[in-house]
Amino acid sequence: MNTEESTSQTPYRWESVKVGSLGGGLLVCDVTAFSDWGGAVYDRDFELDPGCDYARAWSALHPEDDELEAASVRFGHQEEHTGLVWETDGDASAEIACARTPGGPDTDDDSFLIMRAWIPTDRTPAPRRHAARAVGDEQCVGQLNLRSGRAVVVGAAVSADETGSYATPREREAAIQALARFRPPIQLNLDGQRGLGTVLWVKPGTYRVTCGWHEGTRGRYMTEDEIKETTVSYADDDWSCRWVRFTWSGESTAVK
């Protein structure tokens, strides 16, 4: 059962699925675009192809020795799609929460967020409280068009081909579209690696994207053993976390 965290503005519903980033960030894009995502491509020497989608997403997040919270990346045969790649700050299992703002649509969520915490959230709701209540205290990083009302959230290194065995690109696209019909959201899995992505139902349109973080005194730079052995009350709010929030801002534009 999903757990709700209510705020004065938006009650977020924390979904049962989690998404693993494998490092290098998470990709968020429209499901109609994801079938063209190439992910990470390596040569015979296991060197990353600088022209692959994953390498270009990494370059967008780290321009000229800088580091961004999130960045847009174009992809597709003619770069006809736009995705949003979000930095999780290392390997992570991210949680997802969805919401319908007061007075919003009756059938589709018009806000969702993805959060990475440095403590398992089954021990404390503190990171969820930070992420849900921080509206207005975040950095705006752009916008994303989700015109179909189905959003893919997946580890950026994962290609669409890796989500199944497809004979043709058309079969791949049809299979991914079929995944988008499941509700509540299901996980996208690879052989031996579960929970690398999911597909969300949201209100079709353009979303304003903002990033937030809480630099607590505990969690981010602690080892797993230190986190497990800590005597600090798990109810304490001072645990590090970071998140990206998507808020519906209008009808879809022509850009995918």
PDB file of C-alpha atoms in Angstrom:
ATOM      1  CA  MET A   1       0.000   0.000   0.000  1.00  0.00           C
ATOM      2  CA  ASN A   2       1.267   3.472  -0.820  1.00  0.00           C
ATOM      3  CA  THR A   3       2.043   5.880   1.978  1.00  0.00           C
ATOM      4  CA  GLU A   4       0.832   9.469   1.819  1.00  0.00           C
ATOM      5  CA  GLU A   5       2.723  12.508   3.030  1.00  0.00           C
ATOM      6  CA  SER A   6       0.481  15.559   3.129  1.00  0.00           C
ATOM      7  CA  THR A   7       1.538  19.164   2.919  1.00  0.00           C
ATOM      8  CA  SER A   8      -0.452  22.375   2.915  1.00  0.00           C
ATOM      9  CA  GLN A   9      -0.104  22.462  -0.863  1.00  0.00           C
ATOM     10  CA  THR A  10       0.095  18.974  -2.350  1.00  0.00           C
ATOM     11  CA  PRO A  11      -0.482  15.498  -0.859  1.00  0.00           C
ATOM     12  CA  TYR A  12       2.185  13.210  -2.321  1.00  0.00           C
ATOM     13  CA  ARG A  13       1.550   9.505  -2.751  1.00  0.00           C
ATOM     14  CA  TRP A  14       4.732   7.452  -2.473  1.00  0.00           C
ATOM     15  CA  GLU A  15       4.665   4.632  -4.995  1.00  0.00           C
ATOM     16  CA  SER A  16       5.740   1.057  -4.308  1.00  0.00           C
ATOM     17  CA  VAL A  17       8.274   1.048  -7.176  1.00  0.00           C
ATOM     18  CA  LYS A  18      11.876   2.197  -6.874  1.00  0.00           C
ATOM     19  CA  VAL A  19      14.323   3.011  -9.654  1.00  0.00           C
ATOM     20  CA  GLY A  20      18.040   2.235  -9.641  1.00  0.00           C
ATOM     21  CA  SER A  21      20.395   4.644 -11.385  1.00  0.00           C
ATOM     22  CA  LEU A  22      23.598   2.489 -11.532  1.00  0.00           C
ATOM     23  CA  GLY A  23      25.406   5.824 -11.332  1.00  0.00           C
ATOM     24  CA  GLY A  24      25.349   8.417 -14.076  1.00  0.00           C
ATOM     25  CA  GLY A  25      21.878   9.690 -13.347  1.00  0.00           C
ATOM     26  CA  LEU A  26      18.284   8.909 -14.220  1.00  0.00           C
ATOM     27  CA  LEU A  27      16.546   9.654 -17.509  1.00  0.00           C
ATOM     28  CA  VAL A  28      12.983  10.979 -17.609  1.00  0.00           C
ATOM     29  CA  CYS A  29      11.215  11.191 -20.964  1.00  0.00           C
ATOM     30  CA  ASP A  30       7.915  10.571 -22.723  1.00  0.00           C
ATOM     31  CA  VAL A  31       7.210   6.890 -23.323  1.00  0.00           C
ATOM     32  CA  THR A  32       6.795   7.541 -27.055  1.00  0.00           C
ATOM     33  CA  ALA A  33      10.411   8.763 -27.144  1.00  0.00           C
ATOM     34  CA  PHE A  34      12.017   6.096 -24.956  1.00  0.00           C
ATOM     35  CA  SER A  35      12.040   3.396 -27.632  1.00  0.00           C
ATOM     36  CA  ASP A  36      14.728   5.495 -29.423  1.00  0.00           C
ATOM     37  CA  TRP A  37      16.964   5.838 -26.340  1.00  0.00           C
ATOM     38  CA  GLY A  38      20.300   4.126 -26.935  1.00  0.00           C
ATOM     39  CA  GLY A  39      21.734   4.225 -23.412  1.00  0.00           C
ATOM     40  CA  ALA A  40      25.387   3.305 -22.941  1.00  0.00           C
ATOM     41  CA  VAL A  41      27.358   1.820 -25.861  1.00  0.00           C
ATOM     42  CA  TYR A  42      30.875   0.399 -25.421  1.00  0.00           C
ATOM     43  CA  ASP A  43      33.546  -0.595 -27.931  1.00  0.00           C
ATOM     44  CA  ARG A  44      35.632  -3.786 -27.890  1.00  0.00           C
ATOM     45  CA  ASP A  45      37.948  -2.287 -25.290  1.00  0.00           C
ATOM     46  CA  PHE A  46      34.961  -1.435 -23.060  1.00  0.00           C
ATOM     47  CA  GLU A  47      35.471   2.257 -23.680  1.00  0.00           C
ATOM     48  CA  LEU A  48      32.291   4.324 -23.737  1.00  0.00           C
ATOM     49  CA  ASP A  49      31.338   5.548 -27.213  1.00  0.00           C
ATOM     50  CA  PRO A  50      31.400   9.375 -26.894  1.00  0.00           C
ATOM     51  CA  GLY A  51      28.549   9.632 -29.400  1.00  0.00           C
ATOM     52  CA  CYS A  52      26.108   7.369 -27.536  1.00  0.00           C
ATOM     53  CA  ASP A  53      23.091   8.779 -25.724  1.00  0.00           C
ATOM     54  CA  TYR A  54      24.457   8.001 -22.272  1.00  0.00           C
ATOM     55  CA  ALA A  55      27.778   9.751 -22.963  1.00  0.00           C
ATOM     56  CA  ARG A  56      25.985  12.835 -24.282  1.00  0.00           C
ATOM     57  CA  ALA A  57      23.709  12.848 -21.231  1.00  0.00           C
ATOM     58  CA  TRP A  58      26.763  12.662 -18.967  1.00  0.00           C
ATOM     59  CA  SER A  59      28.383  15.532 -20.862  1.00  0.00           C
ATOM     60  CA  ALA A  60      25.217  17.601 -20.442  1.00  0.00           C
ATOM     61  CA  LEU A  61      25.341  17.051 -16.668  1.00  0.00           C
ATOM     62  CA  HIS A  62      29.070  17.824 -16.451  1.00  0.00           C
ATOM     63  CA  PRO A  63      29.883  20.656 -18.864  1.00  0.00           C
ATOM     64  CA  GLU A  64      33.503  21.855 -18.763  1.00  0.00           C
ATOM     65  CA  ASP A  65      34.355  20.498 -15.316  1.00  0.00           C
ATOM     66  CA  ASP A  66      31.138  21.858 -13.864  1.00  0.00           C
ATOM     67  CA  GLU A  67      28.320  19.749 -12.443  1.00  0.00           C
ATOM     68  CA  LEU A  68      24.617  20.399 -12.894  1.00  0.00           C
ATOM     69  CA  GLU A  69      21.709  18.993 -10.920  1.00  0.00           C
ATOM     70  CA  ALA A  70      19.839  18.150 -14.118  1.00  0.00           C
ATOM     71  CA  ALA A  71      20.076  18.831 -17.843  1.00  0.00           C
ATOM     72  CA  SER A  72      18.148  18.307 -21.068  1.00  0.00           C
ATOM     73  CA  VAL A  73      19.444  15.882 -23.696  1.00  0.00           C
ATOM     74  CA  ARG A  74      18.279  15.495 -27.293  1.00  0.00           C
ATOM     75  CA  PHE A  75      18.158  12.033 -28.836  1.00  0.00           C
ATOM     76  CA  GLY A  76      16.619  10.010 -31.630  1.00  0.00           C
ATOM     77  CA  HIS A  77      17.630   9.463 -35.248  1.00  0.00           C
ATOM     78  CA  GLN A  78      17.281  13.185 -35.951  1.00  0.00           C
ATOM     79  CA  GLU A  79      17.436  14.350 -32.306  1.00  0.00           C
ATOM     80  CA  GLU A  80      13.679  14.726 -32.410  1.00  0.00           C
ATOM     81  CA  HIS A  81      13.177  13.811 -28.734  1.00  0.00           C
ATOM     82  CA  THR A  82      14.062  15.598 -25.509  1.00  0.00           C
ATOM     83  CA  GLY A  83      14.732  13.899 -22.195  1.00  0.00           C
ATOM     84  CA  LEU A  84      15.740  15.146 -18.770  1.00  0.00           C
ATOM     85  CA  VAL A  85      18.709  13.524 -17.029  1.00  0.00           C
ATOM     86  CA  TRP A  86      19.005  14.005 -13.260  1.00  0.00           C
ATOM     87  CA  GLU A  87      22.155  13.485 -11.220  1.00  0.00           C
ATOM     88  CA  THR A  88      21.609  11.046  -8.331  1.00  0.00           C
ATOM     89  CA  ASP A  89      25.129  11.573  -6.959  1.00  0.00           C
ATOM     90  CA  GLY A  90      26.354   8.000  -7.355  1.00  0.00           C
ATOM     91  CA  ASP A  91      24.667   4.619  -7.443  1.00  0.00           C
ATOM     92  CA  ALA A  92      21.248   4.942  -5.893  1.00  0.00           C
ATOM     93  CA  SER A  93      17.803   3.492  -5.486  1.00  0.00           C
ATOM     94  CA  ALA A  94      15.402   6.392  -5.954  1.00  0.00           C
ATOM     95  CA  GLU A  95      11.842   6.642  -4.711  1.00  0.00           C
ATOM     96  CA  ILE A  96       8.960   8.130  -6.687  1.00  0.00           C
ATOM     97  CA  ALA A  97       5.978  10.106  -5.407  1.00  0.00           C
ATOM     98  CA  CYS A  98       2.988  11.371  -7.394  1.00  0.00           C
ATOM     99  CA  ALA A  99       0.300  13.935  -6.605  1.00  0.00           C
ATOM    100  CA  ARG A 100      -2.745  15.774  -7.869  1.00  0.00           C
ATOM    101  CA  THR A 101      -2.658  19.397  -6.834  1.00  0.00           C
ATOM    102  CA  PRO A 102      -5.820  20.838  -5.250  1.00  0.00           C
ATOM    103  CA  GLY A 103      -8.289  21.590  -8.029  1.00  0.00           C
ATOM    104  CA  GLY A 104      -6.247  19.501 -10.461  1.00  0.00           C
ATOM    105  CA  PRO A 105      -7.380  16.706 -12.790  1.00  0.00           C
ATOM    106  CA  ASP A 106      -9.618  13.927 -11.530  1.00  0.00           C
ATOM    107  CA  THR A 107      -7.851  11.082 -13.317  1.00  0.00           C
ATOM    108  CA  ASP A 108      -4.158  11.931 -13.799  1.00  0.00           C
ATOM    109  CA  ASP A 109      -1.434  13.185 -11.483  1.00  0.00           C
ATOM    110  CA  ASP A 110      -0.079  16.613 -12.379  1.00  0.00           C
ATOM    111  CA  SER A 111       2.995  16.543 -10.156  1.00  0.00           C
ATOM    112  CA  PHE A 112       5.602  13.909  -9.389  1.00  0.00           C
ATOM    113  CA  LEU A 113       9.013  13.814  -7.786  1.00  0.00           C
ATOM    114  CA  ILE A 114      11.961  11.446  -7.676  1.00  0.00           C
ATOM    115  CA  MET A 115      14.036  11.326  -4.490  1.00  0.00           C
ATOM    116  CA  ARG A 116      17.360   9.768  -3.547  1.00  0.00           C
ATOM    117  CA  ALA A 117      17.973   9.413   0.195  1.00  0.00           C
ATOM    118  CA  TRP A 118      21.076   8.253   2.063  1.00  0.00           C
ATOM    119  CA  ILE A 119      19.108   6.162   4.510  1.00  0.00           C
ATOM    120  CA  PRO A 120      16.511   3.490   3.730  1.00  0.00           C
ATOM    121  CA  THR A 121      13.200   5.310   3.916  1.00  0.00           C
ATOM    122  CA  ASP A 122      11.544   2.383   5.666  1.00  0.00           C
ATOM    123  CA  ARG A 123      13.483   3.533   8.747  1.00  0.00           C
ATOM    124  CA  THR A 124      12.322   7.140   8.784  1.00  0.00           C
ATOM    125  CA  PRO A 125       9.965   9.408   6.798  1.00  0.00           C
ATOM    126  CA  ALA A 126      12.319  12.375   7.273  1.00  0.00           C
ATOM    127  CA  PRO A 127      13.646  12.515   3.663  1.00  0.00           C
ATOM    128  CA  ARG A 128      10.096  12.245   2.330  1.00  0.00           C
ATOM    129  CA  ARG A 129       9.062  15.179   4.507  1.00  0.00           C
ATOM    130  CA  HIS A 130      11.896  17.316   3.167  1.00  0.00           C
ATOM    131  CA  ALA A 131      11.118  16.551  -0.462  1.00  0.00           C
ATOM    132  CA  ALA A 132       7.353  16.975  -0.177  1.00  0.00           C
ATOM    133  CA  ARG A 133       7.466  20.285   1.710  1.00  0.00           C
ATOM    134  CA  ALA A 134      10.250  22.085  -0.127  1.00  0.00           C
ATOM    135  CA  VAL A 135       8.132  23.547  -2.953  1.00  0.00           C
ATOM    136  CA  GLY A 136       9.367  27.074  -3.621  1.00  0.00           C
ATOM    137  CA  ASP A 137      12.853  26.419  -2.220  1.00  0.00           C
ATOM    138  CA  GLU A 138      14.205  24.707  -5.311  1.00  0.00           C
ATOM    139  CA  GLN A 139      16.333  25.463  -8.361  1.00  0.00           C
ATOM    140  CA  CYS A 140      14.455  25.622 -11.667  1.00  0.00           C
ATOM    141  CA  VAL A 141      16.352  23.615 -14.300  1.00  0.00           C
ATOM    142  CA  GLY A 142      13.968  23.789 -17.255  1.00  0.00           C
ATOM    143  CA  GLN A 143      10.908  22.029 -18.587  1.00  0.00           C
ATOM    144  CA  LEU A 144       9.955  18.686 -20.090  1.00  0.00           C
ATOM    145  CA  ASN A 145       7.153  17.811 -22.487  1.00  0.00           C
ATOM    146  CA  LEU A 146       5.208  14.667 -21.581  1.00  0.00           C
ATOM    147  CA  ARG A 147       2.625  14.904 -24.299  1.00  0.00           C
ATOM    148  CA  SER A 148       1.406  11.287 -24.109  1.00  0.00           C
ATOM    149  CA  GLY A 149       0.763  11.377 -20.364  1.00  0.00           C
ATOM    150  CA  ARG A 150       3.176   8.485 -19.800  1.00  0.00           C
ATOM    151  CA  ALA A 151       6.599   9.213 -18.317  1.00  0.00           C
ATOM    152  CA  VAL A 152       9.505   6.750 -18.347  1.00  0.00           C
ATOM    153  CA  VAL A 153      11.926   6.998 -15.409  1.00  0.00           C
ATOM    154  CA  VAL A 154      14.972   4.799 -15.966  1.00  0.00           C
ATOM    155  CA  GLY A 155      18.706   4.542 -15.315  1.00  0.00           C
ATOM    156  CA  ALA A 156      20.299   6.659 -18.048  1.00  0.00           C
ATOM    157  CA  ALA A 157      22.771   3.910 -18.980  1.00  0.00           C
ATOM    158  CA  VAL A 158      19.912   1.527 -19.867  1.00  0.00           C
ATOM    159  CA  SER A 159      18.913   1.371 -23.532  1.00  0.00           C
ATOM    160  CA  ALA A 160      15.379   0.650 -24.704  1.00  0.00           C
ATOM    161  CA  ASP A 161      16.638  -2.559 -26.327  1.00  0.00           C
ATOM    162  CA  GLU A 162      17.731  -3.882 -22.940  1.00  0.00           C
ATOM    163  CA  THR A 163      14.177  -3.890 -21.562  1.00  0.00           C
ATOM    164  CA  GLY A 164      13.217  -6.941 -23.650  1.00  0.00           C
ATOM    165  CA  SER A 165      14.023  -9.209 -26.599  1.00  0.00           C
ATOM    166  CA  TYR A 166      12.813  -7.399 -29.712  1.00  0.00           C
ATOM    167  CA  ALA A 167      13.078  -8.614 -33.300  1.00  0.00           C
ATOM    168  CA  THR A 168      12.546  -5.178 -34.852  1.00  0.00           C
ATOM    169  CA  PRO A 169      12.410  -1.519 -33.762  1.00  0.00           C
ATOM    170  CA  ARG A 170       8.657  -1.562 -34.396  1.00  0.00           C
ATOM    171  CA  GLU A 171       8.236  -4.534 -32.049  1.00  0.00           C
ATOM    172  CA  ARG A 172      10.319  -2.727 -29.432  1.00  0.00           C
ATOM    173  CA  GLU A 173       8.156   0.390 -29.679  1.00  0.00           C
ATOM    174  CA  ALA A 174       4.938  -1.642 -29.442  1.00  0.00           C
ATOM    175  CA  ALA A 175       6.175  -3.537 -26.383  1.00  0.00           C
ATOM    176  CA  ILE A 176       7.171  -0.362 -24.558  1.00  0.00           C
ATOM    177  CA  GLN A 177       3.824   1.229 -25.399  1.00  0.00           C
ATOM    178  CA  ALA A 178       2.141  -1.859 -23.924  1.00  0.00           C
ATOM    179  CA  LEU A 179       4.055  -1.364 -20.664  1.00  0.00           C
ATOM    180  CA  ALA A 180       2.607   2.134 -20.465  1.00  0.00           C
ATOM    181  CA  ARG A 181      -0.900   0.706 -20.116  1.00  0.00           C
ATOM    182  CA  PHE A 182      -0.201  -0.817 -16.701  1.00  0.00           C
ATOM    183  CA  ARG A 183      -1.475   1.065 -13.681  1.00  0.00           C
ATOM    184  CA  PRO A 184      -0.254   1.271 -10.935  1.00  0.00           C
ATOM    185  CA  PRO A 185       3.255   1.628 -12.393  1.00  0.00           C
ATOM    186  CA  ILE A 186       5.389  -1.458 -12.888  1.00  0.00           C
ATOM    187  CA  GLN A 187       9.151  -1.853 -12.818  1.00  0.00           C
ATOM    188  CA  LEU A 188      11.356  -2.216 -15.881  1.00  0.00           C
ATOM    189  CA  ASN A 189      13.788  -5.047 -15.280  1.00  0.00           C
ATOM    190  CA  LEU A 190      16.863  -6.484 -17.006  1.00  0.00           C
ATOM    191  CA  ASP A 191      18.309  -9.968 -16.664  1.00  0.00           C
ATOM    192  CA  GLY A 192      19.798 -10.122 -13.176  1.00  0.00           C
ATOM    193  CA  GLN A 193      19.016  -6.457 -12.462  1.00  0.00           C
ATOM    194  CA  ARG A 194      15.591  -5.523 -11.186  1.00  0.00           C
ATOM    195  CA  GLY A 195      13.991  -2.139 -10.736  1.00  0.00           C
ATOM    196  CA  LEU A 196      15.979  -0.074 -13.228  1.00  0.00           C
ATOM    197  CA  GLY A 197      12.965   1.876 -14.445  1.00  0.00           C
ATOM    198  CA  THR A 198       9.216   2.418 -14.433  1.00  0.00           C
ATOM    199  CA  VAL A 199       6.418   4.072 -16.414  1.00  0.00           C
ATOM    200  CA  LEU A 200       4.169   6.662 -14.711  1.00  0.00           C
ATOM    201  CA  TRP A 201       0.715   7.942 -15.663  1.00  0.00           C
ATOM    202  CA  VAL A 202       0.596  11.741 -15.519  1.00  0.00           C
ATOM    203  CA  LYS A 203      -1.441  14.589 -16.940  1.00  0.00           C
ATOM    204  CA  PRO A 204      -0.355  15.189 -20.572  1.00  0.00           C
ATOM    205  CA  GLY A 205       1.462  18.458 -21.072  1.00  0.00           C
ATOM    206  CA  THR A 206       4.574  20.448 -20.293  1.00  0.00           C
ATOM    207  CA  TYR A 207       6.192  20.132 -16.865  1.00  0.00           C
ATOM    208  CA  ARG A 208       8.313  22.648 -14.984  1.00  0.00           C
ATOM    209  CA  VAL A 209      11.368  20.867 -13.569  1.00  0.00           C
ATOM    210  CA  THR A 210      12.967  21.921 -10.269  1.00  0.00           C
ATOM    211  CA  CYS A 211      15.707  20.358  -8.157  1.00  0.00           C
ATOM    212  CA  GLY A 212      16.106  20.388  -4.404  1.00  0.00           C
ATOM    213  CA  TRP A 213      18.378  18.915  -1.765  1.00  0.00           C
ATOM    214  CA  HIS A 214      18.832  18.743   1.978  1.00  0.00           C
ATOM    215  CA  GLU A 215      22.430  18.598   3.177  1.00  0.00           C
ATOM    216  CA  GLY A 216      21.925  16.927   6.532  1.00  0.00           C
ATOM    217  CA  THR A 217      24.709  16.162   8.946  1.00  0.00           C
ATOM    218  CA  ARG A 218      24.114  12.436   8.553  1.00  0.00           C
ATOM    219  CA  GLY A 219      23.773   9.991   5.710  1.00  0.00           C
ATOM    220  CA  ARG A 220      25.558  11.311   2.640  1.00  0.00           C
ATOM    221  CA  TYR A 221      29.134  10.679   3.753  1.00  0.00           C
ATOM    222  CA  MET A 222      28.463   7.787   6.107  1.00  0.00           C
ATOM    223  CA  THR A 223      29.288   4.213   5.155  1.00  0.00           C
ATOM    224  CA  GLU A 224      26.534   1.614   5.083  1.00  0.00           C
ATOM    225  CA  ASP A 225      27.928   0.097   8.261  1.00  0.00           C
ATOM    226  CA  GLU A 226      27.863   3.487   9.998  1.00  0.00           C
ATOM    227  CA  ILE A 227      24.261   4.045   8.936  1.00  0.00           C
ATOM    228  CA  LYS A 228      23.265   0.606  10.217  1.00  0.00           C
ATOM    229  CA  GLU A 229      25.098   1.030  13.517  1.00  0.00           C
ATOM    230  CA  THR A 230      24.123   4.646  14.235  1.00  0.00           C
ATOM    231  CA  THR A 231      22.490   5.334  17.577  1.00  0.00           C
ATOM    232  CA  VAL A 232      20.844   8.515  16.288  1.00  0.00           C
ATOM    233  CA  SER A 233      17.070   8.330  16.334  1.00  0.00           C
ATOM    234  CA  TYR A 234      15.764   7.563  12.865  1.00  0.00           C
ATOM    235  CA  ALA A 235      12.967  10.048  13.562  1.00  0.00           C
ATOM    236  CA  ASP A 236      15.534  12.850  13.439  1.00  0.00           C
ATOM    237  CA  ASP A 237      15.092  15.049  10.335  1.00  0.00           C
ATOM    238  CA  ASP A 238      18.772  15.681   9.668  1.00  0.00           C
ATOM    239  CA  TRP A 239      19.355  12.982   7.017  1.00  0.00           C
ATOM    240  CA  SER A 240      20.704  14.016   3.613  1.00  0.00           C
ATOM    241  CA  CYS A 241      18.532  13.640   0.511  1.00  0.00           C
ATOM    242  CA  ARG A 242      18.073  15.143  -2.975  1.00  0.00           C
ATOM    243  CA  TRP A 243      15.178  15.197  -5.416  1.00  0.00           C
ATOM    244  CA  VAL A 244      13.811  16.445  -8.728  1.00  0.00           C
ATOM    245  CA  ARG A 245      10.213  17.657  -9.009  1.00  0.00           C
ATOM    246  CA  PHE A 246       7.989  17.812 -12.112  1.00  0.00           C
ATOM    247  CA  THR A 247       4.976  20.152 -11.962  1.00  0.00           C
ATOM    248  CA  TRP A 248       2.434  20.504 -14.769  1.00  0.00           C
ATOM    249  CA  SER A 249       2.612  24.004 -16.266  1.00  0.00           C
ATOM    250  CA  GLY A 250       0.480  23.880 -19.416  1.00  0.00           C
ATOM    251  CA  GLU A 251      -0.630  22.028 -22.510  1.00  0.00           C
ATOM    252  CA  SER A 252       1.904  20.234 -24.682  1.00  0.00           C
ATOM    253  CA  THR A 253       4.032  22.154 -27.161  1.00  0.00           C
ATOM    254  CA  ALA A 254       5.046  20.810 -30.536  1.00  0.00           C
ATOM    255  CA  VAL A 255       8.415  19.588 -29.249  1.00  0.00           C
ATOM    256  CA  LYS A 256       8.518  15.987 -27.990  1.00  0.00           C
TER     257      LYS A 256
END
